[in-house]
Amino acid sequence: MGLLEDIKSRARAVCRRIVLPEGAEERTVEAAGIIAKEGIAKVILLANEAQLGQQAKELIEAGVILEDIDKSDKLDIYTQYFHTLRKSKGITEQQARDAMKNPLYYACMMIKAGDADGMVAGAANTTANVLRPAFQIIKTAPGIPVVSSCFIMILKDKSYGQDGILFFGDCAVNPCPDAAELAGIAFCTAKTAAQLTGIEPKVAMLSFSTKGSGCHECTKKVEMAVQIAKQIDPSLNIDGELQADAALVESVAKLKSPDSPVAGKANVLIFPDLASGNIGYKLVQRLAGAQAIGPICQGLSAPVNDLSRGCSVEDIVSVAAITAVQSI
């Protein structure tokens, strides 16, 4: 069984409530029916039943729950809840109501109120639009300084990572994380790796230096991040700073960092900034022919995942399964 099929199987076992707020988007509507038919999750599609026409009947028969915000008996409740959360920021009751009529805000409030377990969006919205209500309503998990992302990289060469599976973070959200934020990214990516694959994370904090071979404020930031990550979770198997070859190749690790518990065996790679992370995953994807799954958002109190606007129907189905497993 492949990794994605394994994740879907685990999602079926827990039957989480996943809300898809982009109910007017064609791929999302199709994906909702597949997710429900395959039993991957209990799907809540925010959509106007009349606008869907015959398709609405087919979705309901498949098990999809259609929720029309304009007709919802929870609109007033969510409005008051959001106003309470944001009135200190100057939000009026009318502004709160207007926000709740936005499906992305409504979906996040469903999660906050305990009426859904996770959200998947982005087929018709930018990353900023998807994450803004999540930041305002769901917020970061306790002790986590920043929301971040990771990619699952599935390589053809099984000698790297965990049988060819590597986790890369952060490749999509934080441009220039400081040491504390970098530590939070490392902790969250390790947690995501363990959640989704069951592997024991071996976290390498990457740099252009290995254990002091180059001295610069950038390498010192990575060193400090390692120490902070160990404070967040003393059991975390993490080391750095490490160059990429020292992190991944055992023969190189023996030369550059022979006493490291991670070098040569890393399955989670944490990049020092967004530029290196984004460039790194795309190089591995294109030049090594790796499958890149993500970005997977992490660090929020409940899972919200962003899609590429070029996503396929199968992408939406897969991300819904990932979101369901993250919510466990």
Tab-separated table of C-alpha atoms in Angstrom:
chain	number	residue	atom	x	y	z
A	1	MET	CA	0.000	0.000	0.000
A	2	GLY	CA	1.358	3.447	-0.961
A	3	LEU	CA	1.616	6.306	1.510
A	4	LEU	CA	-1.460	8.171	0.258
A	5	GLU	CA	-3.573	5.026	0.292
A	6	ASP	CA	-2.401	4.351	3.835
A	7	ILE	CA	-3.382	7.886	4.870
A	8	LYS	CA	-6.807	7.462	3.247
A	9	SER	CA	-7.269	4.171	5.082
A	10	ARG	CA	-6.456	5.840	8.404
A	11	ALA	CA	-8.835	8.688	7.567
A	12	ARG	CA	-11.655	6.206	6.932
A	13	ALA	CA	-11.058	4.662	10.338
A	14	VAL	CA	-11.640	7.949	12.194
A	15	CYS	CA	-14.403	9.476	9.998
A	16	ARG	CA	-13.647	13.143	10.671
A	17	ARG	CA	-15.863	16.069	9.612
A	18	ILE	CA	-14.059	18.019	6.892
A	19	VAL	CA	-15.580	21.244	5.602
A	20	LEU	CA	-15.040	22.353	2.000
A	21	PRO	CA	-16.039	26.029	1.790
A	22	GLU	CA	-15.615	26.466	-1.972
A	23	GLY	CA	-18.947	24.910	-2.894
A	24	ALA	CA	-19.276	26.820	-6.163
A	25	GLU	CA	-15.946	25.494	-7.465
A	26	GLU	CA	-16.329	22.580	-9.907
A	27	ARG	CA	-13.340	20.457	-8.787
A	28	THR	CA	-14.271	20.886	-5.126
A	29	VAL	CA	-17.829	19.738	-5.750
A	30	GLU	CA	-16.595	16.657	-7.608
A	31	ALA	CA	-14.049	15.907	-4.876
A	32	ALA	CA	-16.743	16.190	-2.200
A	33	GLY	CA	-18.688	13.368	-3.818
A	34	ILE	CA	-15.591	11.153	-4.075
A	35	ILE	CA	-14.560	11.773	-0.462
A	36	ALA	CA	-18.034	10.858	0.740
A	37	LYS	CA	-18.422	7.805	-1.518
A	38	GLU	CA	-15.014	6.448	-0.482
A	39	GLY	CA	-15.760	7.087	3.193
A	40	ILE	CA	-12.597	9.162	3.631
A	41	ALA	CA	-14.405	11.778	5.716
A	42	LYS	CA	-17.801	13.159	6.564
A	43	VAL	CA	-17.932	16.029	4.056
A	44	ILE	CA	-19.632	19.350	4.720
A	45	LEU	CA	-19.870	21.368	1.502
A	46	LEU	CA	-20.790	25.038	1.871
A	47	ALA	CA	-22.979	25.496	-1.164
A	48	ASN	CA	-26.305	26.722	-2.475
A	49	GLU	CA	-28.373	23.616	-3.205
A	50	ALA	CA	-30.472	25.355	-5.868
A	51	GLN	CA	-27.383	26.495	-7.765
A	52	LEU	CA	-25.998	22.950	-7.789
A	53	GLY	CA	-29.215	21.647	-9.338
A	54	GLN	CA	-29.268	17.903	-10.087
A	55	GLN	CA	-25.734	17.608	-8.734
A	56	ALA	CA	-27.038	18.480	-5.261
A	57	LYS	CA	-29.254	15.399	-5.211
A	58	GLU	CA	-26.343	13.186	-6.265
A	59	LEU	CA	-24.098	14.646	-3.572
A	60	ILE	CA	-26.702	14.165	-0.855
A	61	GLU	CA	-27.235	10.567	-1.967
A	62	ALA	CA	-23.455	10.050	-1.724
A	63	GLY	CA	-23.519	11.303	1.870
A	64	VAL	CA	-22.331	14.894	1.423
A	65	ILE	CA	-23.856	17.403	3.856
A	66	LEU	CA	-24.819	20.601	2.025
A	67	GLU	CA	-24.893	23.730	4.148
A	68	ASP	CA	-26.173	27.030	2.768
A	69	ILE	CA	-24.804	29.887	4.859
A	70	ASP	CA	-27.701	32.207	4.011
A	71	LYS	CA	-30.183	29.645	5.364
A	72	SER	CA	-28.086	28.429	8.274
A	73	ASP	CA	-29.600	28.575	11.754
A	74	LYS	CA	-26.037	28.936	13.070
A	75	LEU	CA	-25.246	32.175	11.250
A	76	ASP	CA	-26.376	34.326	14.200
A	77	ILE	CA	-24.515	32.147	16.705
A	78	TYR	CA	-21.294	32.241	14.680
A	79	THR	CA	-21.652	36.001	14.183
A	80	GLN	CA	-21.860	36.601	17.926
A	81	TYR	CA	-18.978	34.217	18.559
A	82	PHE	CA	-16.768	35.954	16.005
A	83	HIS	CA	-17.716	39.382	17.353
A	84	THR	CA	-16.712	38.254	20.848
A	85	LEU	CA	-13.372	36.989	19.531
A	86	ARG	CA	-12.560	40.101	17.528
A	87	LYS	CA	-14.313	43.063	19.183
A	88	SER	CA	-11.063	44.018	20.915
A	89	LYS	CA	-9.679	44.531	17.398
A	90	GLY	CA	-12.478	46.977	16.608
A	91	ILE	CA	-14.781	44.585	14.730
A	92	THR	CA	-18.442	45.662	14.879
A	93	GLU	CA	-21.386	43.242	14.941
A	94	GLN	CA	-22.224	44.116	11.334
A	95	GLN	CA	-18.629	43.484	10.256
A	96	ALA	CA	-18.722	40.177	12.127
A	97	ARG	CA	-21.894	39.193	10.271
A	98	ASP	CA	-20.388	40.190	6.930
A	99	ALA	CA	-17.318	38.076	7.733
A	100	MET	CA	-19.452	35.049	8.593
A	101	LYS	CA	-21.111	35.254	5.181
A	102	ASN	CA	-17.676	34.584	3.701
A	103	PRO	CA	-17.472	30.762	3.412
A	104	LEU	CA	-13.800	30.704	4.490
A	105	TYR	CA	-14.618	32.525	7.745
A	106	TYR	CA	-17.784	30.504	8.277
A	107	ALA	CA	-15.850	27.242	7.827
A	108	CYS	CA	-13.184	28.275	10.355
A	109	MET	CA	-15.920	29.206	12.821
A	110	MET	CA	-17.461	25.762	12.335
A	111	ILE	CA	-14.152	24.297	13.481
A	112	LYS	CA	-13.840	26.746	16.393
A	113	ALA	CA	-17.373	25.900	17.526
A	114	GLY	CA	-16.725	22.155	17.324
A	115	ASP	CA	-19.020	21.578	14.339
A	116	ALA	CA	-16.184	20.448	12.023
A	117	ASP	CA	-12.713	18.953	12.499
A	118	GLY	CA	-10.769	20.504	9.638
A	119	MET	CA	-10.967	22.589	6.470
A	120	VAL	CA	-9.586	22.296	2.942
A	121	ALA	CA	-9.682	25.273	0.565
A	122	GLY	CA	-7.600	27.132	-1.981
A	123	ALA	CA	-8.835	25.809	-5.317
A	124	ALA	CA	-10.482	29.198	-5.860
A	125	ASN	CA	-8.726	31.345	-3.239
A	126	THR	CA	-5.218	32.592	-2.552
A	127	THR	CA	-3.171	31.229	0.346
A	128	ALA	CA	-3.554	34.576	2.138
A	129	ASN	CA	-7.343	34.398	1.883
A	130	VAL	CA	-7.407	30.813	3.159
A	131	LEU	CA	-5.082	31.357	6.109
A	132	ARG	CA	-6.290	34.810	7.264
A	133	PRO	CA	-9.508	33.531	8.908
A	134	ALA	CA	-7.602	30.582	10.356
A	135	PHE	CA	-5.152	32.986	12.037
A	136	GLN	CA	-8.013	35.101	13.396
A	137	ILE	CA	-10.331	32.308	14.551
A	138	ILE	CA	-8.479	29.016	15.054
A	139	LYS	CA	-5.070	30.517	15.941
A	140	THR	CA	-1.822	28.722	16.685
A	141	ALA	CA	-1.547	25.719	18.977
A	142	PRO	CA	-0.300	26.429	22.523
A	143	GLY	CA	3.462	26.872	22.676
A	144	ILE	CA	3.861	27.124	18.883
A	145	PRO	CA	5.289	30.488	17.771
A	146	VAL	CA	4.319	30.347	14.115
A	147	VAL	CA	2.134	28.618	11.535
A	148	SER	CA	4.259	26.832	8.958
A	149	SER	CA	4.112	24.212	6.235
A	150	CYS	CA	5.855	21.092	5.049
A	151	PHE	CA	5.996	18.887	1.985
A	152	ILE	CA	6.085	15.123	1.869
A	153	MET	CA	8.727	14.187	-0.673
A	154	ILE	CA	8.508	10.643	-2.035
A	155	LEU	CA	11.761	9.751	-3.796
A	156	LYS	CA	12.446	7.016	-6.295
A	157	ASP	CA	15.728	6.306	-4.504
A	158	LYS	CA	14.687	4.481	-1.326
A	159	SER	CA	18.126	4.863	0.270
A	160	TYR	CA	17.300	8.370	1.490
A	161	GLY	CA	15.071	9.235	4.422
A	162	GLN	CA	12.587	6.625	5.535
A	163	ASP	CA	12.496	4.263	2.558
A	164	GLY	CA	12.524	7.238	0.214
A	165	ILE	CA	10.136	9.401	2.247
A	166	LEU	CA	11.363	12.795	3.453
A	167	PHE	CA	9.608	15.757	5.043
A	168	PHE	CA	10.744	19.259	4.033
A	169	GLY	CA	9.844	22.355	6.087
A	170	ASP	CA	9.126	25.230	5.742
A	171	CYS	CA	8.755	25.565	1.983
A	172	ALA	CA	5.678	27.773	1.618
A	173	VAL	CA	4.865	30.156	4.478
A	174	ASN	CA	7.648	31.872	6.485
A	175	PRO	CA	10.192	33.926	4.498
A	176	CYS	CA	12.777	34.597	7.235
A	177	PRO	CA	12.052	32.681	10.450
A	178	ASP	CA	14.054	33.611	13.541
A	179	ALA	CA	15.548	30.962	15.823
A	180	ALA	CA	12.371	30.488	17.897
A	181	GLU	CA	10.209	30.247	14.779
A	182	LEU	CA	12.651	27.821	13.174
A	183	ALA	CA	12.458	25.654	16.296
A	184	GLY	CA	8.649	25.705	16.083
A	185	ILE	CA	8.822	24.690	12.423
A	186	ALA	CA	11.110	21.778	13.328
A	187	PHE	CA	8.822	20.591	16.127
A	188	CYS	CA	5.684	20.842	13.981
A	189	THR	CA	7.235	19.137	10.957
A	190	ALA	CA	8.443	16.257	13.125
A	191	LYS	CA	4.938	15.962	14.581
A	192	THR	CA	3.384	15.998	11.096
A	193	ALA	CA	5.804	13.295	9.928
A	194	ALA	CA	4.932	11.070	12.882
A	195	GLN	CA	1.185	11.710	12.487
A	196	LEU	CA	1.009	10.982	8.778
A	197	THR	CA	3.504	8.156	8.404
A	198	GLY	CA	4.172	6.732	11.858
A	199	ILE	CA	7.931	7.148	11.366
A	200	GLU	CA	10.302	8.149	14.144
A	201	PRO	CA	11.381	11.656	13.080
A	202	LYS	CA	15.101	12.297	12.723
A	203	VAL	CA	15.310	16.040	12.250
A	204	ALA	CA	18.221	17.750	10.511
A	205	MET	CA	18.463	21.535	10.786
A	206	LEU	CA	20.106	22.471	7.500
A	207	SER	CA	22.713	25.136	6.787
A	208	PHE	CA	25.778	25.771	4.612
A	209	SER	CA	27.858	24.636	7.594
A	210	THR	CA	28.219	21.389	9.543
A	211	LYS	CA	28.948	21.718	13.249
A	212	GLY	CA	30.892	24.944	13.046
A	213	SER	CA	32.701	24.396	9.747
A	214	GLY	CA	31.465	27.855	8.800
A	215	CYS	CA	30.847	30.617	11.322
A	216	HIS	CA	28.168	33.185	10.493
A	217	GLU	CA	25.110	34.729	12.115
A	218	CYS	CA	22.984	32.467	9.865
A	219	THR	CA	24.611	29.319	11.256
A	220	LYS	CA	24.317	30.639	14.805
A	221	LYS	CA	20.574	31.063	14.262
A	222	VAL	CA	20.293	27.401	13.307
A	223	GLU	CA	22.359	26.316	16.322
A	224	MET	CA	20.113	28.337	18.609
A	225	ALA	CA	16.995	26.877	16.953
A	226	VAL	CA	18.218	23.353	17.760
A	227	GLN	CA	18.523	24.257	21.451
A	228	ILE	CA	15.072	25.877	21.537
A	229	ALA	CA	13.501	22.865	19.805
A	230	LYS	CA	14.980	20.595	22.459
A	231	GLN	CA	13.386	22.796	25.100
A	232	ILE	CA	10.005	22.510	23.374
A	233	ASP	CA	10.349	18.712	23.236
A	234	PRO	CA	13.327	17.131	25.021
A	235	SER	CA	12.561	13.788	23.346
A	236	LEU	CA	12.907	15.244	19.845
A	237	ASN	CA	15.695	13.576	17.857
A	238	ILE	CA	17.198	16.691	16.275
A	239	ASP	CA	20.652	17.929	15.341
A	240	GLY	CA	22.296	20.787	13.495
A	241	GLU	CA	23.610	22.729	11.938
A	242	LEU	CA	24.137	20.170	9.168
A	243	GLN	CA	24.834	20.475	5.462
A	244	ALA	CA	22.408	18.576	3.265
A	245	ASP	CA	24.901	15.867	2.300
A	246	ALA	CA	25.880	15.329	5.941
A	247	ALA	CA	22.207	15.013	6.855
A	248	LEU	CA	21.381	12.485	4.146
A	249	VAL	CA	24.487	10.491	3.196
A	250	GLU	CA	25.953	8.147	5.798
A	251	SER	CA	29.467	8.132	4.346
A	252	VAL	CA	29.577	11.939	4.393
A	253	ALA	CA	28.085	12.015	7.898
A	254	LYS	CA	30.904	9.808	9.195
A	255	LEU	CA	33.434	12.346	7.947
A	256	LYS	CA	31.674	15.576	8.879
A	257	SER	CA	29.698	14.706	12.018
A	258	PRO	CA	30.499	11.169	13.222
A	259	ASP	CA	28.884	11.615	16.648
A	260	SER	CA	25.572	12.978	15.408
A	261	PRO	CA	22.436	10.908	16.151
A	262	VAL	CA	20.801	12.313	13.015
A	263	ALA	CA	23.516	12.861	10.389
A	264	GLY	CA	23.283	10.366	7.528
A	265	LYS	CA	19.878	9.171	8.735
A	266	ALA	CA	17.671	12.282	8.563
A	267	ASN	CA	14.075	11.917	7.362
A	268	VAL	CA	12.947	15.466	8.277
A	269	LEU	CA	14.851	18.377	6.742
A	270	ILE	CA	14.332	21.891	8.101
A	271	PHE	CA	15.527	24.665	5.804
A	272	PRO	CA	16.851	27.903	7.331
A	273	ASP	CA	14.528	30.142	5.288
A	274	LEU	CA	11.760	30.067	2.717
A	275	ALA	CA	14.046	30.726	-0.249
A	276	SER	CA	16.153	27.623	0.362
A	277	GLY	CA	13.125	25.511	1.279
A	278	ASN	CA	11.067	26.427	-1.768
A	279	ILE	CA	14.038	26.087	-4.124
A	280	GLY	CA	15.077	22.822	-2.480
A	281	TYR	CA	11.767	21.000	-2.794
A	282	LYS	CA	11.306	22.087	-6.405
A	283	LEU	CA	14.801	20.954	-7.373
A	284	VAL	CA	14.217	17.536	-5.795
A	285	GLN	CA	10.788	17.308	-7.428
A	286	ARG	CA	12.001	18.214	-10.915
A	287	LEU	CA	15.525	16.812	-11.062
A	288	ALA	CA	15.055	13.671	-8.976
A	289	GLY	CA	11.498	13.022	-10.151
A	290	ALA	CA	10.182	13.010	-6.578
A	291	GLN	CA	6.483	13.241	-5.803
A	292	ALA	CA	5.805	16.363	-3.733
A	293	ILE	CA	2.685	16.314	-1.567
A	294	GLY	CA	1.761	19.622	0.006
A	295	PRO	CA	2.081	22.219	1.257
A	296	ILE	CA	0.643	20.764	4.453
A	297	CYS	CA	-0.136	23.499	6.976
A	298	GLN	CA	0.855	22.944	10.594
A	299	GLY	CA	0.966	24.775	13.901
A	300	LEU	CA	-2.723	25.724	14.069
A	301	SER	CA	-4.968	24.507	16.888
A	302	ALA	CA	-6.976	22.575	14.277
A	303	PRO	CA	-6.028	21.569	10.729
A	304	VAL	CA	-6.627	23.958	7.839
A	305	ASN	CA	-4.970	23.081	4.546
A	306	ASP	CA	-4.415	25.249	1.504
A	307	LEU	CA	-4.607	23.959	-2.057
A	308	SER	CA	-2.888	25.176	-5.177
A	309	ARG	CA	-5.345	26.927	-7.477
A	310	GLY	CA	-4.071	24.533	-10.148
A	311	CYS	CA	-4.974	21.486	-8.047
A	312	SER	CA	-6.695	18.413	-9.436
A	313	VAL	CA	-9.756	16.698	-8.019
A	314	GLU	CA	-7.497	13.929	-6.686
A	315	ASP	CA	-5.331	16.546	-4.964
A	316	ILE	CA	-8.370	17.790	-3.049
A	317	VAL	CA	-9.320	14.236	-2.074
A	318	SER	CA	-5.786	13.507	-0.850
A	319	VAL	CA	-5.500	16.732	1.134
A	320	ALA	CA	-8.874	16.041	2.756
A	321	ALA	CA	-7.527	12.657	3.895
A	322	ILE	CA	-4.365	14.296	5.240
A	323	THR	CA	-6.477	16.886	7.068
A	324	ALA	CA	-8.587	14.156	8.644
A	325	VAL	CA	-5.505	12.335	9.945
A	326	GLN	CA	-4.005	15.606	11.236
A	327	SER	CA	-7.146	16.164	13.306
A	328	ILE	CA	-6.659	12.954	15.303
